[in-house]
Amino acid sequence: MKTEEKAQRGEPDEPALPKRRGLNEFALKFATVNGTGSASANNLILRSIFRMGVPVSGKNLFPSNIQGLPTWYEIRVSGEGNTSRAAEFDLMVAMNGQTYASDVAAVSPGGYLLYDSSWPLPKLLLRPEINFLGIPLAKLIGEIFSDSRQRILMKNIAYAGAVAALVGIDQEVILELLSERFGSRKSLFDANREALQLGFDYAESHFACPLPFRLETMAGNDGKILIDGNTATAMGCLYAGATVAAWYPITPATSVAEKFRSLCERYRRVEETTANGAREIRNNFLILQAEDELAAIGMVIGASWAGARAFTSTSGPGISLMNEQIGLAYYTEIPAVIVDVQRAGPSTGMPTRVQQADIMACAYASHGDTKHLLLFPADPKECFEMAVLSFDLAERFQTPVMLLSDLDIGMNDWVIPRLEWDDSYRPDRGRVLGPAELEQIEEFFRYDDADAEFVTPRTLPGFSERGAYFTRGSGHDRFGRYTEDAEGYQQVVDRLAAKHRAASAHMPPPVVKRHPGARFAVITVGSCESAVIEAIGYFAARDLQLDYLRVRGFPFSSEISSFIEDHERCFVVEQNRDAQLRSLLILEAGAPAGNLVPILSYGGLPLTAVQVIEGIETAWKDEA
Amino acid sequence: MKTEEKAQRGEPDEPALPKRRGLNEFALKFATVNGTGSASANNLILRSIFRMGVPVSGKNLFPSNIQGLPTWYEIRVSGEGNTSRAAEFDLMVAMNGQTYASDVAAVSPGGYLLYDSSWPLPKLLLRPEINFLGIPLAKLIGEIFSDSRQRILMKNIAYAGAVAALVGIDQEVILELLSERFGSRKSLFDANREALQLGFDYAESHFACPLPFRLETMAGNDGKILIDGNTATAMGCLYAGATVAAWYPITPATSVAEKFRSLCERYRRVEETTANGAREIRNNFLILQAEDELAAIGMVIGASWAGARAFTSTSGPGISLMNEQIGLAYYTEIPAVIVDVQRAGPSTGMPTRVQQADIMACAYASHGDTKHLLLFPADPKECFEMAVLSFDLAERFQTPVMLLSDLDIGMNDWVIPRLEWDDSYRPDRGRVLGPAELEQIEEFFRYDDADAEFVTPRTLPGFSERGAYFTRGSGHDRFGRYTEDAEGYQQVVDRLAAKHRAASAHMPPPVVKRHPGARFAVITVGSCESAVIEAIGYFAARDLQLDYLRVRGFPFSSEISSFIEDHERCFVVEQNRDAQLRSLLILEAGAPAGNLVPILSYGGLPLTAVQVIEGIETAWKDEA
Amino acid sequence: MTSISKPRIPLATLPANEIGLTVRDYEGAMSTLCAGCGHDSVTAALVRSLFELSIPPHRIVKMSGIGCSSKTPTYFASGAHGFNSVHGRMAPIAAGANAANRSSIHIGISGDGDSLSIGAGHLVHAIRRNVRMLYVIENNGVYGLTKGQFSASADVGSTAKHGEANEVAPIDPVQLALSLGATFVARGFSGDKAQLVPILKAALEHRGFALVDVISPCVQFNNHVGSTKSYHYVRDHELKEIEQDFVPPMRETAARLPHGGTIVVTLPDGGRIRFGTLPEEYDPRDRGAALHYAAQAQQRGEIPTGVLFVDEGTRDIHELNSTPDEPLISLPFEALCPGADALARFQDGFQ
Amino acid sequence: MTSISKPRIPLATLPANEIGLTVRDYEGAMSTLCAGCGHDSVTAALVRSLFELSIPPHRIVKMSGIGCSSKTPTYFASGAHGFNSVHGRMAPIAAGANAANRSSIHIGISGDGDSLSIGAGHLVHAIRRNVRMLYVIENNGVYGLTKGQFSASADVGSTAKHGEANEVAPIDPVQLALSLGATFVARGFSGDKAQLVPILKAALEHRGFALVDVISPCVQFNNHVGSTKSYHYVRDHELKEIEQDFVPPMRETAARLPHGGTIVVTLPDGGRIRFGTLPEEYDPRDRGAALHYAAQAQQRGEIPTGVLFVDEGTRDIHELNSTPDEPLISLPFEALCPGADALARFQDGFQ
Ligand SMILES: Cc1ncc(C[n+]2csc(CCOP(=O)(O)OP(=O)(O)O)c2C)c(N)n1
Ligand SMILES: Cc1ncc(C[n+]2csc(CCOP(=O)(O)OP(=O)(O)O)c2C)c(N)n1
Ligand code: SF4
Ligand code: SF4
Ligand SMILES: [Mg+2]
Ligand SMILES: [Mg+2]
């Protein structure tokens, strides 16, 4: 896709968004080397802007590597609330000699480039239409700090100071953040403050600060927090009462399990002092780092079968490996919550890039006839809420539920409304018969006595002989008996299909925005939302009203089908090559293929509004 | 599905096929206990009928068990060539006390039941509308044979003798078969002949032989053979020049690899006598029984990458386990031939029952954007031909090819035209650059220089430094270099999508039968063919012409799309719950969902024409 | 010849155990395995062990993978929950179940194919994790259910029979487990219930992962090259049609192993296995010695049986993870969910 | 601190080997691993070994899974084909490649995560199958690429440091391989090239599966609980934002291990490993003794290095399968396809 390339190089795109460089409207990009600790400095800036009340987003474009390769961080500031990934950058902090050339090229005309002038910038990189701001950072830092480790880290803080001056970050806010970070560790705090001041002062005294685009405190973030999706997902699992987690490390899902552990240690660890004065730890959770993803899903199935709320977190390759056992859980009707933080590409692909490309793989995971429940969060708030919901759905419908987050949501910091919790929430454990209920019925059969939603009661091991039954992934009839009989087999799988349909009533409804008389609409999913909303605004400003629908769960509700029917054309925006959401809509929402126009981006970077606008305009042209 | 149940019980169905019980038109069923060696006797009957030139088929309905459970064998005789699974049975050989009740019920009115009258048949099983033929088999056999092992085996041969008399099997033919089997082992031959004669004579002297329906020699099988699909598949792999096979045992695919081994030992084993007189064996093949399916597909990928023609054979659970590496082969563009002998159900399901339920799982196997090449044989002849083709396609398009056979095709004996081989065939190895070609080009890049079909040249390890490159499942650009860059990544995956489309021209064309002016059609796949053809004949006899199309490969050719367009309605007949072929047609042949009416059977038994007829009639009624 | 004809425990009044149950209360469904299959003898020994230990059936959890051996859970303790999962994945599924409810008594039954091929990685890690469970491998050297392919385990008896070492190194689960730090390692023979029952009881009482490898001959398929009734014979394509689908009637192979010595047992197909039992002075608490003993026995062509190693001082998966004494599934939701106030405070850190 | 600043072999005239190549001809792309990563030292040792053995680069085939260690094949022998596959599956992929072309020299590079967790089952079976290849485990006790989770291998040095045994039994690839009948088992230390090069050369010349476990410290993450620069420190959520994405500048840990003795090596984070080398009289042909030695060294808290076991008399995967001397990929189609006449005759049996 040409757009993608141009956008990455920062070249202006025809038709671009109207240039909004100005007060609380601009984008920064930091080019550094990974492993040098720049993330900390970048985060400081992001968080300062957030504290100033200005809507902001941060996108970390990092390599699948530990140290020494180019890495970028992008900050989009938008008082108007357009915080999808920026297509152009107004200030580039170019701290990586390896990538100078492309970083210089990525600055939009009239923009600025901040570089370390300890060494001269090669002449051939100069571009007349942008402004170069040199600070001899290495030299200045080298004069103050002697420890090599400190020099590397403090250089980052120094450029953060310079940026603060350039874009007008409130000094108090940034210092407050520093002191929160280092608290009592005074020497650390002092060093950081010194470096920060160094950058700040140098910029103030050498450049016309603040730049034409700059920050001004506003009240855009009241009641909001800045958080990454994986932390929010982990929080959801904690609040849902999950006690068992089994996982295998994989980017970008790793932090779901790691956060879950640290949250559990914080909220579920009871320390007791025994009679003889020894301290005893009691963990109200058990987290298993599995030997692989096959084991991880197995552990989740075993734990859920035994009655725990259990989950695993993984990414595409893990989903592939879990395929067989996802089918087992589906067919034996065992709850299983699987968090899939999607990354880019088939196979190993680009582990540190984003796509929503596991939609089809998850909807129909496993051989034979299978269909699963999917949830599609769009931001960390939904990660939290849908994580809780996924356990309720998994237990209510006794089936795997896949929470399809992605790298952009999961690993980047998002400004979202504060998470809320209703203390009256109690888990929906679905139909579980305890010993008392078992006494009331003549004989318990696992797959018999379906309710209106085609769910049959289960029992947990360990309580009563009356509830004992045999779970098997091989052919079974409604009594749970082994069968190779056509009818016995079909009764069960027919009910499974009906159960899947019934679940649609419990999926989160789509987010819909309609305008009276609109003939066209955009349908999207997950992290594409903000770019799509921005694009819709662009068209609205040109008197073209586009309706909007964001899918949040599968199976699809009838609302989705009728929304599609109500429009002449729906543009389906998603980040994968094969239009997977569109495919699923065609198959499962009864949508006519001709009415769904795919708008695809799959280069692996978070979606920009420009890509959506260009995609829609091109599609339009093609139709005309 | 009601039909299935009724059909299995042998109850006449409204609207049934016109009853054709008569000369060379009838069906037999043998109810026995598995592990008792009855397969040998049943096969003797099947083969005798085949030798008499009468079209015939045999369906083995066996349990997932080694010994002691009920098992059935069905033989359909049809001079007219309708050899799909019978819906009704004219003669039941009821040798299993455990299943008497259902076996008695399965005989169609006016039919016969042969039982062992050494013990009296319970009164309550008698049905007035069928004829009971008792032979004291155990008693008679016990009088001749003393060895317990022989008694069990010879009882089977004795009932075969009785059946031979009842349906008029040519004595010479059956004796010829026996002598071919036992050849020089005279005592074995004598015992078998004696048992056979015992049954034959008893029937001749006690019953009105032959029965109203009976055999008459005809010339229906000239130029034909009787063979199972797995043997034919293995033969195809042998003839295609596959040298490496890696597999893990699984029903119903096991015999593909086991046959491949025995064929290789027969045709590819060179025995040499060394100078010192020692005999040396040299195997021009290497078959690896892998530790699991993950290893099996890995070995195939490694061997294909290194330049061998390699394959694996498996069934549904194996496909699920291979998912991750199927994506690896797709993305790295490594040929891989995967034979999937489909069985019934999600998870372990019913391993000894049939479905075509891996269609979606195979078409899009693996996470991320992936699409694969699929071949759908309908009988052993196509197994052979498509096995060869699958290697040509895999190497030409450098991608996984899945040969989707099924249990019915793979494990049952089918009458097919003799396999043919053109000695001028040479493998299509696709674009492989050897050292000489490498000398001609300036620099070799693995994923560059695509041809008109979007295939790029590869090189094999071991020959030349100039051809050295690095294969990776992680993001790579067209030079084969690691990339996390949007454009570099997209160029490759866009070409993969184009390559997949280009492959459609090389897939075997669909089998099409059109009648001028027909508004309706039936589309089907694989082993459903014979039942569908029979059903079409039924409707034709009622003046309703249905066109016919059988899909043989994916990606679909434009012929399939236009066939669908040309018809008001297409009934899509397949054996799975979720209408998977229909789904794939909707997504990939641009077929409007409304025009494709699903006709599904998924009880796990081979399809009957009655099921198809009922399905179509019901669908029709629903539309009216 | 079907399983139906198998003798069942007679209905006469049976002695009761401590909790008032008879041995029948520990039985399960009728076996559908081949008559004479070693696995059914293991079932009988399990029934006996559970009865003698007076374990309430509802506290038992039976897990397995796929294979003839993996059908075993159907055949005992019908009052217990059972889970016949997928091929090779029983160990992690059992680990999950055990994590959720430590008060259940987890019994996993597997085969040599299930545990040493497709499930090998999981077995290795279940050992490391010290999941508290009895893990039985019904080891017959073949893939029974898929009709007789070689498995990765010892070519049972082939050494004794041909006097030659196996060229493709077989996997000995006992040595494997010992070298991985397993805390309970034992071996039995399906044909000697008198020895097997005490082994199983000890394993059931072990506070950690207890591996019991049971040599359990397959009467239908076996891997003794050269035996005319063997796998090779049946598989031979030339003879395919003669006896396909025929299982000769067989009886279970039984033998009483001596105390501290060796005995040669002849299998139905004529193959012979040389079993050894541990000498009086054997100390099962020394891992190094156990490994050494197992390796040496192997070199002598002898299969050592008995409890080869026990480490009673270890901590199981729950102790290693400091979970509470009550099962995790019994914790009230209130103990798990920090609530609205905590959520509010937590978010103060994200501003 | 980027890989670019790493020293490269100088351009001055270099000595040539038997086939006229210099050591540079065995190098690969510039490493992108962390400066000081043990894996890069293994690369250097591989380069040296291949050079010294005068192996034509095009005959080499480099295979790996996924991980920092699995990136190694990119960094040596750029004239050879390489295959960086998926996590944990290198062993079967290499087995397939080796089956197809036995004339290539297969070198597999893996990590402790890749080989002992997700790939454990495959490693076990590659050993059994005796696939002829050099199989290197770059063992650092952690998952490097996913940022520092514990792996299943020995908690390198933790015994020496804390004086306490690891509670979760670690997997020692050496003992595992020995107990599985591996035919070549060795261990080296990335920091001692002088010892490692001869080990790798011996392994490359072994006619079967040659396992070389190389202790290869990760300078970024490690599992020494308590070290302030360790994984635990970085992972700690409270401090998350201070040094996230910061890799302190490190140098490779190097040490010359003595002949027949022990030495304590200090890692960048202060952790210490006690390496042992084999005594003069050590006989690497006795498997039992090797196992015993390895187990005893472990008890002493010592990591034995050197070639622990070699069995030169074994038959590799090709010999066990009686394949021809020439690679299977070189057989002409005529030798593989029986042709039309044979097909006709074959079908006479199906009438
Ligand atoms: C993923 C998968 N692959 C293959 C199979 C087929 N299969 C069923 S049982 C079995 C082997 C059983 O061998 P073992 O565990 O030794 O049990 P036994 O029958 O010998 O007791 C295999 C390969 C399967 N069910 N699932
Ligand atoms: C199927 C799958 N699961 C997880 C991952 C993520 N992953 C990449 S490397 C790695 C671990 C690497 O550890 P190790 O093999 O020890 O190599 P090291 O980086 O320590 O050298 C993991 C879990 C993956 N790539 N694929
Ligand atoms: S095939 Fe073998 S293992 Fe399976 S039931 Fe029969 S005797 Fe037992
Ligand atoms: S993270 Fe560790 S293993 Fe990976 S490159 Fe860095 S030092 Fe090496
Ligand atoms: Mg077995
Ligand atoms: Mg590692």
Tab-separated table of C-alpha atoms in Angstrom, chain D residues 56-176:
chain	number	residue	atom	x	y	z
D	56	PRO	CA	33.035	-25.787	2.046
D	57	PRO	CA	30.404	-23.254	3.156
D	58	HIS	CA	27.857	-24.414	0.612
D	59	ARG	CA	27.819	-27.839	2.199
D	60	ILE	CA	26.672	-26.380	5.490
D	61	VAL	CA	23.003	-26.158	6.372
D	62	LYS	CA	22.091	-23.924	9.316
D	63	MET	CA	18.853	-24.536	11.148
D	64	SER	CA	17.213	-22.916	14.129
D	65	GLY	CA	13.985	-22.228	15.944
D	66	ILE	CA	13.052	-18.877	17.456
D	67	GLY	CA	14.863	-16.962	20.175
D	68	CYS	CA	17.955	-14.804	20.513
D	69	SER	CA	19.988	-17.996	20.239
D	70	SER	CA	18.055	-19.028	17.170
D	71	LYS	CA	19.239	-15.882	15.409
D	72	THR	CA	22.790	-17.243	15.521
D	73	PRO	CA	22.641	-18.930	12.091
D	74	THR	CA	22.388	-15.488	10.519
D	75	TYR	CA	25.748	-14.600	11.947
D	76	PHE	CA	27.958	-17.301	10.501
D	77	ALA	CA	28.622	-18.967	7.158
D	78	SER	CA	26.781	-16.577	4.892
D	79	GLY	CA	27.661	-18.892	2.023
D	80	ALA	CA	25.396	-21.561	3.484
D	81	HIS	CA	21.649	-21.987	3.335
D	82	GLY	CA	19.943	-21.122	6.593
D	83	PHE	CA	16.533	-21.831	8.006
D	84	ASN	CA	15.213	-19.866	10.936
D	85	SER	CA	11.985	-21.779	11.441
D	86	VAL	CA	9.425	-21.634	14.235
D	87	HIS	CA	9.806	-21.909	17.967
D	88	GLY	CA	10.680	-25.389	19.136
D	89	ARG	CA	10.449	-27.281	15.844
D	90	MET	CA	13.970	-27.085	14.541
D	91	ALA	CA	14.770	-30.719	15.348
D	92	PRO	CA	12.120	-32.279	13.088
D	93	ILE	CA	12.755	-29.745	10.347
D	94	ALA	CA	16.443	-30.577	10.493
D	95	ALA	CA	15.626	-34.285	10.487
D	96	GLY	CA	13.630	-33.784	7.304
D	97	ALA	CA	16.381	-31.797	5.640
D	98	ASN	CA	18.911	-34.378	6.645
D	99	ALA	CA	16.697	-37.179	5.360
D	100	ALA	CA	16.525	-35.463	1.986
D	101	ASN	CA	20.166	-34.638	1.641
D	102	ARG	CA	22.605	-36.555	3.778
D	103	SER	CA	25.582	-34.934	2.098
D	104	SER	CA	24.929	-31.589	3.745
D	105	ILE	CA	26.418	-30.831	7.125
D	106	HIS	CA	23.525	-29.923	9.366
D	107	ILE	CA	24.059	-27.497	12.188
D	108	GLY	CA	21.142	-26.718	14.453
D	109	ILE	CA	21.270	-23.862	16.917
D	110	SER	CA	18.712	-23.649	19.642
D	111	GLY	CA	18.083	-22.104	23.019
D	112	ASP	CA	17.097	-23.591	26.324
D	113	GLY	CA	13.545	-22.343	25.818
D	114	ASP	CA	13.445	-23.598	22.269
D	115	SER	CA	14.846	-27.035	23.106
D	116	LEU	CA	13.861	-27.793	26.675
D	117	SER	CA	10.374	-26.349	26.836
D	118	ILE	CA	8.377	-26.118	23.634
D	119	GLY	CA	10.765	-28.372	21.742
D	120	ALA	CA	11.549	-30.888	24.479
D	121	GLY	CA	9.629	-33.726	22.867
D	122	HIS	CA	11.373	-33.218	19.558
D	123	LEU	CA	14.835	-33.071	21.095
D	124	VAL	CA	14.158	-36.365	22.826
D	125	HIS	CA	13.189	-37.985	19.556
D	126	ALA	CA	15.957	-36.462	17.460
D	127	ILE	CA	18.334	-38.113	19.910
D	128	ARG	CA	16.592	-41.479	19.547
D	129	ARG	CA	16.583	-41.173	15.791
D	130	ASN	CA	20.293	-40.320	15.764
D	131	VAL	CA	19.840	-37.623	13.136
D	132	ARG	CA	23.347	-36.788	12.014
D	133	MET	CA	23.848	-33.195	13.006
D	134	LEU	CA	25.519	-30.809	15.369
D	135	TYR	CA	22.864	-29.612	17.782
D	136	VAL	CA	23.949	-26.660	19.896
D	137	ILE	CA	21.904	-25.422	22.820
D	138	GLU	CA	22.919	-21.881	23.697
D	139	ASN	CA	21.882	-22.244	27.284
D	140	ASN	CA	21.327	-19.110	29.328
D	141	GLY	CA	18.655	-20.217	31.734
D	142	VAL	CA	16.191	-17.629	30.467
D	143	TYR	CA	13.996	-16.710	27.579
D	144	GLY	CA	16.054	-13.880	26.156
D	145	LEU	CA	13.958	-12.728	23.245
D	146	THR	CA	10.745	-12.496	25.247
D	147	LYS	CA	12.588	-10.584	27.932
D	148	GLY	CA	13.656	-12.743	30.728
D	149	GLN	CA	11.207	-15.382	31.868
D	150	PHE	CA	12.713	-18.395	33.570
D	151	SER	CA	13.512	-21.285	31.273
D	152	ALA	CA	13.509	-24.948	32.194
D	153	SER	CA	17.267	-25.277	32.257
D	154	ALA	CA	19.650	-25.054	35.138
D	155	ASP	CA	19.450	-21.820	37.013
D	156	VAL	CA	23.006	-21.150	36.018
D	157	GLY	CA	25.149	-20.345	39.009
D	158	SER	CA	22.360	-20.087	41.486
D	159	THR	CA	23.714	-22.969	43.463
D	160	ALA	CA	27.123	-21.396	43.724
D	161	LYS	CA	25.612	-18.089	44.634
D	162	HIS	CA	22.976	-18.943	47.157
D	163	GLY	CA	24.322	-22.282	48.241
D	164	GLU	CA	20.864	-23.776	47.902
D	165	ALA	CA	19.526	-26.357	45.496
D	166	ASN	CA	17.004	-25.342	42.904
D	167	GLU	CA	13.620	-26.509	44.075
D	168	VAL	CA	11.954	-26.890	40.729
D	169	ALA	CA	14.163	-29.541	39.228
D	170	PRO	CA	15.871	-27.961	36.254
D	171	ILE	CA	16.407	-29.927	33.085
D	172	ASP	CA	20.028	-30.702	32.429
D	173	PRO	CA	20.293	-31.408	28.711
D	174	VAL	CA	23.461	-33.395	29.275
D	175	GLN	CA	21.914	-35.831	31.711
D	176	LEU	CA	18.743	-35.975	29.656
